Short mmCIF file of C-alpha atoms in Angstrom, two decimals:
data_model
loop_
_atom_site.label_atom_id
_atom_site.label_comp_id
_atom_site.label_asym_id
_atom_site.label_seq_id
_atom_site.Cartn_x
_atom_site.Cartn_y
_atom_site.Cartn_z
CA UNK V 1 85.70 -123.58 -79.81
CA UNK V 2 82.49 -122.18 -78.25
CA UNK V 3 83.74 -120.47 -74.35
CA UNK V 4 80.71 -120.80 -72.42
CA UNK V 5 81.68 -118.10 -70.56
CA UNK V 6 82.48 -115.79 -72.77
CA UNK V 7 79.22 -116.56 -74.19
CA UNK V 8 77.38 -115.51 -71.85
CA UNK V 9 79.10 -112.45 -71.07
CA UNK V 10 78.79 -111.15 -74.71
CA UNK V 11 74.75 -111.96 -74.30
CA UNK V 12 74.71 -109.93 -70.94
CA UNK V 13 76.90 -107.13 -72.84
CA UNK V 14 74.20 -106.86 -75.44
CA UNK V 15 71.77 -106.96 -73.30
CA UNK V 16 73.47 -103.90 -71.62
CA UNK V 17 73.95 -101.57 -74.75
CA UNK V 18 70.02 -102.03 -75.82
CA UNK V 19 69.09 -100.47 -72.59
CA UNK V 20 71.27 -97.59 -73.57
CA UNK V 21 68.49 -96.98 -75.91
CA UNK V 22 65.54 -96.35 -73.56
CA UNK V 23 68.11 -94.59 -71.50
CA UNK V 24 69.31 -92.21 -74.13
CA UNK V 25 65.42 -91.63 -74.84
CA UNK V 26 65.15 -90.42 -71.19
CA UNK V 27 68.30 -88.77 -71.33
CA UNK V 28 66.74 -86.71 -74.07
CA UNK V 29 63.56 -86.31 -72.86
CA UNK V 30 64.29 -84.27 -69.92
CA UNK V 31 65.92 -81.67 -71.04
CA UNK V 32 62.84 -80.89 -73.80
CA UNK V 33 59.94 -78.67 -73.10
CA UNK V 34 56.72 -80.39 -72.05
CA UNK V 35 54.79 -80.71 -75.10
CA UNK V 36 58.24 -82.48 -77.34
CA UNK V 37 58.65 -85.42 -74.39
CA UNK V 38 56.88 -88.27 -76.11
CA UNK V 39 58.63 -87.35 -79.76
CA UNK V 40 61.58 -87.09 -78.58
CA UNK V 41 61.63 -90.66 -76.43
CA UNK V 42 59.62 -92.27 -79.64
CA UNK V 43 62.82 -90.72 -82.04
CA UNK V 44 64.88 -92.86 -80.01
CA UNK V 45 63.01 -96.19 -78.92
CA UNK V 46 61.53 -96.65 -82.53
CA UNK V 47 65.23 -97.23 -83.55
CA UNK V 48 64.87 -100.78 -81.81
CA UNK V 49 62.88 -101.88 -84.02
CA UNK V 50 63.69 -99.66 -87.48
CA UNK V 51 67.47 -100.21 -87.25
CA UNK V 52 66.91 -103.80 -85.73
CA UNK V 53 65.28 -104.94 -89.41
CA UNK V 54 67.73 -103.27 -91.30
CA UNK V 55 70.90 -104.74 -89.59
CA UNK V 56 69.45 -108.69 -90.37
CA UNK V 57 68.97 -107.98 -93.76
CA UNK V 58 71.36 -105.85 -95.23
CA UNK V 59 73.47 -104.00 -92.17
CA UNK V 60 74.93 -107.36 -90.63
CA UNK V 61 76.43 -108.20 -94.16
CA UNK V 62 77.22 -105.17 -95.46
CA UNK V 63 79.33 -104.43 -92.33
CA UNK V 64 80.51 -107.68 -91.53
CA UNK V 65 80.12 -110.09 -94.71
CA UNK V 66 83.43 -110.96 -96.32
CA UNK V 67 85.29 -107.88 -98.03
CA UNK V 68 84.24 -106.51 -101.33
CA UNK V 69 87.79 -103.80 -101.99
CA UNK V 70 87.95 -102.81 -98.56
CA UNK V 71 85.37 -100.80 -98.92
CA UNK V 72 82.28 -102.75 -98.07
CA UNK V 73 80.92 -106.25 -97.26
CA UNK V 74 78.85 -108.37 -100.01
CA UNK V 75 75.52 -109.96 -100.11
CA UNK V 76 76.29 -113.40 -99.25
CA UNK V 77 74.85 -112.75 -95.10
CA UNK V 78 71.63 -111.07 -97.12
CA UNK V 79 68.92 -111.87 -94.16
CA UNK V 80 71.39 -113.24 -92.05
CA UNK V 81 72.27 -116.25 -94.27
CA UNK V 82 75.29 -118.92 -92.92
CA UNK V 83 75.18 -116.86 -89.71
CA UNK V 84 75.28 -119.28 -87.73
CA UNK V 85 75.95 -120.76 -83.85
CA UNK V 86 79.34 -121.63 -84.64
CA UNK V 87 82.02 -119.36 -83.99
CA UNK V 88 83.51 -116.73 -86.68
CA UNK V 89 87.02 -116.97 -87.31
CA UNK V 90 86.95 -113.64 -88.73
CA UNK V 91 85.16 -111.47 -85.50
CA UNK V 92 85.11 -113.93 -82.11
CA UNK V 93 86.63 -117.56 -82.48
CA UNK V 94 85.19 -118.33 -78.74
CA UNK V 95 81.67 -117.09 -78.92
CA UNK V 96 78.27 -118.32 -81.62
CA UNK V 97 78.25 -116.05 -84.57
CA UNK V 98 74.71 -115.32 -83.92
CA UNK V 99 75.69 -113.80 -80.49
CA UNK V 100 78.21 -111.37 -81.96
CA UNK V 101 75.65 -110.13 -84.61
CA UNK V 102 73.12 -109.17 -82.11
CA UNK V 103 75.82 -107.48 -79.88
CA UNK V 104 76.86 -105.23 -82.71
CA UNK V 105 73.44 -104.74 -84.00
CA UNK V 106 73.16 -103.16 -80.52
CA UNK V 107 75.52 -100.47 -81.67
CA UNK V 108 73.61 -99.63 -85.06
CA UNK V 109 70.81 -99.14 -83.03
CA UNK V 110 71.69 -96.30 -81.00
CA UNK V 111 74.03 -94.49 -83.22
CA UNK V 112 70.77 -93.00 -85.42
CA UNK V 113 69.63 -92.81 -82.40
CA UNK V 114 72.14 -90.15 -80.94
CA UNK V 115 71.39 -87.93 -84.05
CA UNK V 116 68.08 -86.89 -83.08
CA UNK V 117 69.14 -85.16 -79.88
CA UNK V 118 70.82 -82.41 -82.39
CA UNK V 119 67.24 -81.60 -84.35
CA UNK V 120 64.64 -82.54 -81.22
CA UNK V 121 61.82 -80.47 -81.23
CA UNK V 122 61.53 -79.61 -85.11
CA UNK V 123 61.19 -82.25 -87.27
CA UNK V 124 58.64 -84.47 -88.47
CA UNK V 125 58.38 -88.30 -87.64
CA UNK V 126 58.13 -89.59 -91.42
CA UNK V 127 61.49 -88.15 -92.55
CA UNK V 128 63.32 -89.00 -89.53
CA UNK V 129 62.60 -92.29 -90.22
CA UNK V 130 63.75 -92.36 -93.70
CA UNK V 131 66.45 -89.99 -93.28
CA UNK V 132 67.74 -93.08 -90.05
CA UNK V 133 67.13 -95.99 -92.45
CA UNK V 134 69.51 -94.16 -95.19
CA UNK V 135 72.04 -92.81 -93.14
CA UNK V 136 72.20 -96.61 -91.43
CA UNK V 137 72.89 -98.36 -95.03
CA UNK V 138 75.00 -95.58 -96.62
CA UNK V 139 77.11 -94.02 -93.45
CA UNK V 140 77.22 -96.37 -90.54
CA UNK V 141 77.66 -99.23 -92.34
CA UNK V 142 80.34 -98.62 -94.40
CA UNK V 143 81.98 -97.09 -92.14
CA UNK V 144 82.09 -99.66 -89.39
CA UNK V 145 83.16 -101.92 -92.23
CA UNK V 146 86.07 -99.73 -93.17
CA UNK V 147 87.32 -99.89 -89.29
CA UNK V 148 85.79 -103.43 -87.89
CA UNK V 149 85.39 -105.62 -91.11
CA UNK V 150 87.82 -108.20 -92.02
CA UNK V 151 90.14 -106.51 -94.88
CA UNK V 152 88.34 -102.75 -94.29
CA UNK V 153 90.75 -100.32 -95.64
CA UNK V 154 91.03 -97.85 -92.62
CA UNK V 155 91.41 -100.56 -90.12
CA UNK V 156 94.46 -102.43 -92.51
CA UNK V 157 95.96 -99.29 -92.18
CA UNK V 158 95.92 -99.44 -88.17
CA UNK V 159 93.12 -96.84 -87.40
CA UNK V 160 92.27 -98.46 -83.92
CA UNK V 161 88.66 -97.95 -82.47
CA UNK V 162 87.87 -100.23 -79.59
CA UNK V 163 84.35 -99.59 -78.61
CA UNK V 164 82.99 -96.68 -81.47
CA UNK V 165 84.69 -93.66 -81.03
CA UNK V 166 84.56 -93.23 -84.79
CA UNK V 167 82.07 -95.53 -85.99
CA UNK V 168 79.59 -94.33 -83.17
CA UNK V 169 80.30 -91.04 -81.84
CA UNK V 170 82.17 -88.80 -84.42
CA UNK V 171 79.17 -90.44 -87.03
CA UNK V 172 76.68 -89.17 -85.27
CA UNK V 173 78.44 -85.71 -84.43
CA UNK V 174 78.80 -85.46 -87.61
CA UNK V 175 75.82 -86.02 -89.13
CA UNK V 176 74.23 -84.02 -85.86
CA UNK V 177 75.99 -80.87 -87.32
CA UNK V 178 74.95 -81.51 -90.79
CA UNK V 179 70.96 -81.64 -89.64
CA UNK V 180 71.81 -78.20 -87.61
CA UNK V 181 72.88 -76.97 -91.26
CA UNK V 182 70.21 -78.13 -93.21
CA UNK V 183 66.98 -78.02 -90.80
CA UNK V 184 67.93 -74.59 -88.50
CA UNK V 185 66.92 -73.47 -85.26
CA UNK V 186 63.95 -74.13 -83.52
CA UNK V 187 61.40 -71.05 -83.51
CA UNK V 188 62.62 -68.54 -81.13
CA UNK V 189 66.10 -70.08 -80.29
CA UNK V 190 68.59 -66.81 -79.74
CA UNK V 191 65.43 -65.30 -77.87
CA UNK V 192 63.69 -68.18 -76.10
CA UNK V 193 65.25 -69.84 -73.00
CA UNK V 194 64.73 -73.51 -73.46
CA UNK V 195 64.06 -74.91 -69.53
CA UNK V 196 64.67 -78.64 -69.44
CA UNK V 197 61.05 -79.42 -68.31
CA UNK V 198 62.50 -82.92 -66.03
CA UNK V 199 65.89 -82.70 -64.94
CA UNK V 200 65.44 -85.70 -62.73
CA UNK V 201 64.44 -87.95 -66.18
CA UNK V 202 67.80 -86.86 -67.29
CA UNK V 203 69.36 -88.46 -64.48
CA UNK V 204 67.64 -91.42 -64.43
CA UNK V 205 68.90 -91.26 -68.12
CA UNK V 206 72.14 -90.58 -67.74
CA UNK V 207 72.49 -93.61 -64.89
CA UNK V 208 70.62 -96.33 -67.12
CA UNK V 209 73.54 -94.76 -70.17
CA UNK V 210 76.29 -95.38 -67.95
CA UNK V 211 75.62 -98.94 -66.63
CA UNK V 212 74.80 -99.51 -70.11
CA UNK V 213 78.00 -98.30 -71.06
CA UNK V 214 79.78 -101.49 -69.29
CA UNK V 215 78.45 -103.65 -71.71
CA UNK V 216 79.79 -100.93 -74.28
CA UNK V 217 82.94 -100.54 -73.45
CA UNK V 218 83.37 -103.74 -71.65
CA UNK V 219 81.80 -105.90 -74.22
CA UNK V 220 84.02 -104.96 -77.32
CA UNK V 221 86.61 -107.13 -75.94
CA UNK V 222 84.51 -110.40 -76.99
CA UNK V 223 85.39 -112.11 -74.49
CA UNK V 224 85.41 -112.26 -70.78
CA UNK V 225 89.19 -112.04 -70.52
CA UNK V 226 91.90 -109.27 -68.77
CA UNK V 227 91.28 -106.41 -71.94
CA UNK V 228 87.36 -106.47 -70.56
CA UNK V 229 88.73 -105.72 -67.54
CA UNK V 230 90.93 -102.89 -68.33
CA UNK V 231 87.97 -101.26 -70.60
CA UNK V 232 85.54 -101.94 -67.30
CA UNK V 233 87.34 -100.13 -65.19
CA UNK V 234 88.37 -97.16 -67.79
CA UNK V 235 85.20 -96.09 -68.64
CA UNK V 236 84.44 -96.04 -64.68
CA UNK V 237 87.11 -94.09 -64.07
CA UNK V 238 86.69 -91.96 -67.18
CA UNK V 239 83.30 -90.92 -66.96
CA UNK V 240 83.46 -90.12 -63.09
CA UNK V 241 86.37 -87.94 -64.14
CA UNK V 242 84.26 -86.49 -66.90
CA UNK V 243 81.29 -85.58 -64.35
CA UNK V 244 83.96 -83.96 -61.72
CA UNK V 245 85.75 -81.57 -64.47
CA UNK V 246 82.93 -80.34 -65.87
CA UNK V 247 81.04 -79.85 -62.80
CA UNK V 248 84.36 -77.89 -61.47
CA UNK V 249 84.42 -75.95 -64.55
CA UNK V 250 80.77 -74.77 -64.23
CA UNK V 251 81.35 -73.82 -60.47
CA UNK V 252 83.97 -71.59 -61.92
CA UNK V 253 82.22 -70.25 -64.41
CA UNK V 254 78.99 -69.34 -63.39
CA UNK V 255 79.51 -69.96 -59.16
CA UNK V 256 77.18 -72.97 -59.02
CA UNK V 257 77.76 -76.70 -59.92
CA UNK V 258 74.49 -77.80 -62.07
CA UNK V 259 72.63 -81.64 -62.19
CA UNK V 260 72.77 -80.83 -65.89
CA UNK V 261 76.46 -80.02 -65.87
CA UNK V 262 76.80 -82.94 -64.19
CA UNK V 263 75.31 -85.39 -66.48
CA UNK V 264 76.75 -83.65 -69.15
CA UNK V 265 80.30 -84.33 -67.90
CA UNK V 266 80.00 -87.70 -66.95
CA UNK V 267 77.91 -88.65 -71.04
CA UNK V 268 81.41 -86.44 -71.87
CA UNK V 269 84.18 -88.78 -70.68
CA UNK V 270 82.25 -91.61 -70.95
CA UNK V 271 81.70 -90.96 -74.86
CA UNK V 272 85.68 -89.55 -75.05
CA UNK V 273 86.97 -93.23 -73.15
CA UNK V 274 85.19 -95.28 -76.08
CA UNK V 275 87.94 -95.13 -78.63
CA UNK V 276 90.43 -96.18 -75.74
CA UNK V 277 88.75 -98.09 -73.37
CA UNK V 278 90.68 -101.36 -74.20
CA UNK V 279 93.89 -99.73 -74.92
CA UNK V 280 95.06 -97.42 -71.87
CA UNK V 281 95.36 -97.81 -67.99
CA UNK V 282 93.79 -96.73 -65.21
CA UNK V 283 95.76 -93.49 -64.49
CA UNK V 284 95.78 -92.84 -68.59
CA UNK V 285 91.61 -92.76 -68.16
CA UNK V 286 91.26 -90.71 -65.87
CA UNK V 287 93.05 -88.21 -67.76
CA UNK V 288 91.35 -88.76 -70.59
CA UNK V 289 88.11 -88.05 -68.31
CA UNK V 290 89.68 -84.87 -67.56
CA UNK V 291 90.24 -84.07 -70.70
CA UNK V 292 87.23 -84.44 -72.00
CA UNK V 293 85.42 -82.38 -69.20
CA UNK V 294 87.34 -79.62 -70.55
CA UNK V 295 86.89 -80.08 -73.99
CA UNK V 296 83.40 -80.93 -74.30
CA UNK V 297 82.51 -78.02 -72.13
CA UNK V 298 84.05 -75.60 -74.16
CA UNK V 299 82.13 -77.35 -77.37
CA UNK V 300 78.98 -77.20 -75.90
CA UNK V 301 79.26 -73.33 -75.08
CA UNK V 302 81.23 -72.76 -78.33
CA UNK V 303 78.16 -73.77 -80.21
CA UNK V 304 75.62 -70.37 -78.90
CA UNK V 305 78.80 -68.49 -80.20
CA UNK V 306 78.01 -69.89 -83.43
CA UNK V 307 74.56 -70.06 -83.49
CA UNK V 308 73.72 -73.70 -84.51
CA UNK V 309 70.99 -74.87 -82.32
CA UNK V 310 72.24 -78.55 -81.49
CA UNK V 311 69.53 -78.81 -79.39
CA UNK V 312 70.91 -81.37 -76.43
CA UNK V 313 74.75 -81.14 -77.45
CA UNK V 314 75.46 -84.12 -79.85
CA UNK V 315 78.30 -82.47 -81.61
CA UNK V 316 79.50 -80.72 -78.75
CA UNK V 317 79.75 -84.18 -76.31
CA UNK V 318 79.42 -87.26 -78.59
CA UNK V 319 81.00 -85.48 -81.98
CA UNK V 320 83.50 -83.96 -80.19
CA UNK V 321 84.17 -86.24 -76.99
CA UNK V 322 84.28 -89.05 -79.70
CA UNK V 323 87.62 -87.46 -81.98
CA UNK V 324 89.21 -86.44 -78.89
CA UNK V 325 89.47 -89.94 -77.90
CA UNK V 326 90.67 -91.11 -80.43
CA UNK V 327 93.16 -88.73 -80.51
CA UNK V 328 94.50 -89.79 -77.15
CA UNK V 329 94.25 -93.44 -78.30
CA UNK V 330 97.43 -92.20 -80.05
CA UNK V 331 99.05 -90.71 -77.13
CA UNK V 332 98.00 -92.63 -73.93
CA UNK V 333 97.62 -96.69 -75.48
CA UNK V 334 100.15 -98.75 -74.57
CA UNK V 335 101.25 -102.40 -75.22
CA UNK V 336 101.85 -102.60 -71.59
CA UNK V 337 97.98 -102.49 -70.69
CA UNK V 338 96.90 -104.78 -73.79
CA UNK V 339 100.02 -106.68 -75.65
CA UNK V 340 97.48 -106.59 -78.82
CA UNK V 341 96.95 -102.76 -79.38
CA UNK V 342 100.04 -100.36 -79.67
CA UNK V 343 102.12 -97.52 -78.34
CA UNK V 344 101.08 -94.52 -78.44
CA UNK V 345 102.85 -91.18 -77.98
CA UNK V 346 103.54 -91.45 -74.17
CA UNK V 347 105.06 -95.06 -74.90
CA UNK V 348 107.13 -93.60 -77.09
CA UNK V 349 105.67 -93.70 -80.64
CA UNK V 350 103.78 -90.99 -82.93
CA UNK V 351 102.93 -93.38 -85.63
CA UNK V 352 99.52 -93.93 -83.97
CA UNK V 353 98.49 -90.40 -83.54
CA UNK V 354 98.73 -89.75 -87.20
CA UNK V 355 97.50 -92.73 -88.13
CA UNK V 356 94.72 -91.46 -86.06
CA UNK V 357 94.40 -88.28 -87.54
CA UNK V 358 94.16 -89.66 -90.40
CA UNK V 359 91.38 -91.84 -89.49
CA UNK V 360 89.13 -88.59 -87.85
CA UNK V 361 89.44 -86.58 -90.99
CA UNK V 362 88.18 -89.54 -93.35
CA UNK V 363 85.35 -90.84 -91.06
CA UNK V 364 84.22 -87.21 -89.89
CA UNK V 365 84.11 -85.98 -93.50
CA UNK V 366 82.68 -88.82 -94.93
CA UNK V 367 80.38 -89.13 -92.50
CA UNK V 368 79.44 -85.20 -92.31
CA UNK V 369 79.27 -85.00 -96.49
CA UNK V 370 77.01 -88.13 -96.52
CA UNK V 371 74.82 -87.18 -93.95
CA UNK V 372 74.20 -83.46 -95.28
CA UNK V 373 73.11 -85.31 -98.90
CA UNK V 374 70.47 -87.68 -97.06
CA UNK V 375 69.34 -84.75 -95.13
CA UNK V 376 68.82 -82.16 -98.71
CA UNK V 377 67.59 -85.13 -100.47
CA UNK V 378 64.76 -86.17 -97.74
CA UNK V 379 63.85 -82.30 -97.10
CA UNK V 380 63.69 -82.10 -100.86
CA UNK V 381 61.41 -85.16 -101.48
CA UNK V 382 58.81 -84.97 -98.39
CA UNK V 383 60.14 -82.30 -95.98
CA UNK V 384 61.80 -82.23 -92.91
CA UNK V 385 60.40 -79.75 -90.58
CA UNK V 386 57.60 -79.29 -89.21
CA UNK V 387 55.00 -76.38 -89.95
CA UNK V 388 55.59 -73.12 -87.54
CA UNK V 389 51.88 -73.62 -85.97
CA UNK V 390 52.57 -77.41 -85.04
CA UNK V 391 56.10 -76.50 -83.72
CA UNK V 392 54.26 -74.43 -81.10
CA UNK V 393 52.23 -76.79 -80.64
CA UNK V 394 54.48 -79.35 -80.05
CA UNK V 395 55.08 -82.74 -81.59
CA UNK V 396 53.87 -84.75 -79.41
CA UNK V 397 50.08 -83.90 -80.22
CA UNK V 398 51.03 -82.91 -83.79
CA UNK V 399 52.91 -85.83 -84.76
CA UNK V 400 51.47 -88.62 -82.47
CA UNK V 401 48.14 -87.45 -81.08
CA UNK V 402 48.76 -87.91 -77.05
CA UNK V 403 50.53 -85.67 -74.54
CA UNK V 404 53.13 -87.00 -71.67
CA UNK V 405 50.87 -85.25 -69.17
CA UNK V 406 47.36 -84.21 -68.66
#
């Protein structure tokens, strides 16, 4: 039966994870030059709407519609068809059907979304847009079927993702350092410093993320019960952990804490908790927010060793933050916390962790192989970059005709 409130929780969480959108846009935003602002917030916001049409009439069904080999969902939801007020007894027996479709279509929202932060500055509006559409119907989709359908292969194995770990964030790593492949550096990178032209939107961004990150995290319980609570307070804990390692490691490093290192750290544990967040304890999330400070920081800076120019860090925080907590789902979860997940390594099982493994090396090179193919095939067809002269320009004028500030 229909839990009123549980209900209304789910709404609020849904509610929570669209403003992650407009926060990641700001997030973004700041740390691009002046003349890339309005691009870069329009990459993400026009997701609301793109990604919103594609999840009622082929996304909802094809990631949650009844089984087709464990592989995908069929037709039969096609334009959200029998999805209805009553309650699924496949997904969330105590809340409409209609509410849990619009709370996950929250998640296929953003996840395109996260992608662009990887090729900002370079590449035109057109192809993004066909290049998200795609990569929603022939990565994210399948893949959150394969974890979260009823009867998808990787989750009848045991692969455990509470809140997107692999469906979200190693996804959209992945496909981040396919784009990095396949479209290159931005003119100048290796000789041009690129200044963040608005720290302070980057803040604001990275505050709106992590409120919005309750509803996240939180909200992938469905239902306003004690395993809500646990993720609640783990990605707290996690992402404040996040924020203080890496903000110690760059006072280390370089003698001076940074805003930027700041953010950075927090976006890091909070993206590394998502895997986990209904499986481990308070203690166990903190760590994990360590962890990840560490981690993610060395990503970010391994990256100029390699030359890729992920432009704001997707593989090196969301890619990488995202399998390295769902690694730790394997060692830290524990039956103790929430009697319906497992033991992990700690509790004194390794079945988990390679089942885990096992689970990073499908969805990441999947996901990765996929996303390159899109990427060729768009650049191929229409072309993804833009031309050197509107580059220097910048996209705002060049793609959209206005300019964040006269």
């Amino acid at each position: 039966m229909i839990n009123a409130a549980d209900t209304a929780f789910i709404l609020a969480a849904a509610g929570l994870v669209l403003l992650m959108t407009p926060g990641l846009a700001l997030f973004y935003a700041g740390m691009v030059r002046t003349e890339n602002v309005l691009a870069t917030i329009m990459q993400s916001l026009i997701m609301i709407s793109l990604i919103s049409l594609e999840w009622v009439y082929i996304g909802y069904t094809m990631s949650f519609g009844p089984d087709v080999g464990g592989v995908i969902g069929n037709f039969s939801h096609f334009a959200l068809k029998g999805v209805t007020n009553a309650p699924s007894s496949e997904y969330a027996t105590t809340i409409p059907q209609t509410v849990f479709m619009i709370y996950q279509c929250m998640f296929a929202v953003i996840t395109p979304a996260l992608i662009t932060g990887a090729f900002a500055e370079r590449v035109r509006f057109a192809p993004f847009v066909g290049f998200s559409v795609l990569w929603a119907i022939f990565v994210y989709n399948p893949v959150c079927h394969w974890i979260w359908g009823s009867g998808g292969w990787l989750g009848q194995i045991g692969v455990l993702d509470f809140a997107g770990g692999l469906v979200v964030h190693a996804t959209c790593g992945m496909a981040a350092l396919a784009a990095v492949m396949v479209i290159g550096p931005r003119k100048g990178y290796g000789h041009t410093h690129f200044m963040p032209h608005s720290l302070p939107m980057t803040m604001l961004g990275t505050g709106l993320l992590w409120f919005g990150w309750f509803g996240f995290n939180g909200g992938s319980a469905l239902a306003a019960d004690g395993v809500a609570a646990t993720a609640f307070v783990a990605t707290h804990l996690a992402g404040m952990a996040g924020m203080a390692m890496w903000t110690l490691m760059e006072w280390v490093k370089i003698g001076k804490p940074t805003t930027l290192g700041a953010a950075s750290g927090a976006i890091s544990g909070l993206a590394t908790i998502t895997p986990a967040a209904g499986f481990v304890g308070p203690n166990s999330a903190i760590f994990i927010g360590l962890i990840a400070g560490v981690v993610c920081y060395y990503a970010v800076n391994f990256k100029a060793k390699m030359k890729f120019d992920d432009s704001l860090d997707v593989v090196g925080i969301h890619g990488v933050g995202g399998v390295t907590g769902t690694l730790l789902l394997g060692i830290f979860a524990s039956t103790s916390v929430n009697p319906g997940g497992v033991d992990g390594v700690i509790a004194g099982s390794f079945t988990q962790l390679f089942i885990q493994m096992l689970g990073i090396l499908v969805v990441c090179g999947y996901a990765f192989v996929v996303s390159w193919i899109i990427l060729k095939v768009v650049d191929m067809l229409i072309g993804l970059r833009v031309s050197t002269e509107e580059e220097t320009q910048g996209l705002d004028f060049s793609e959209h005709s206005e300019t964040a500030y006269n």
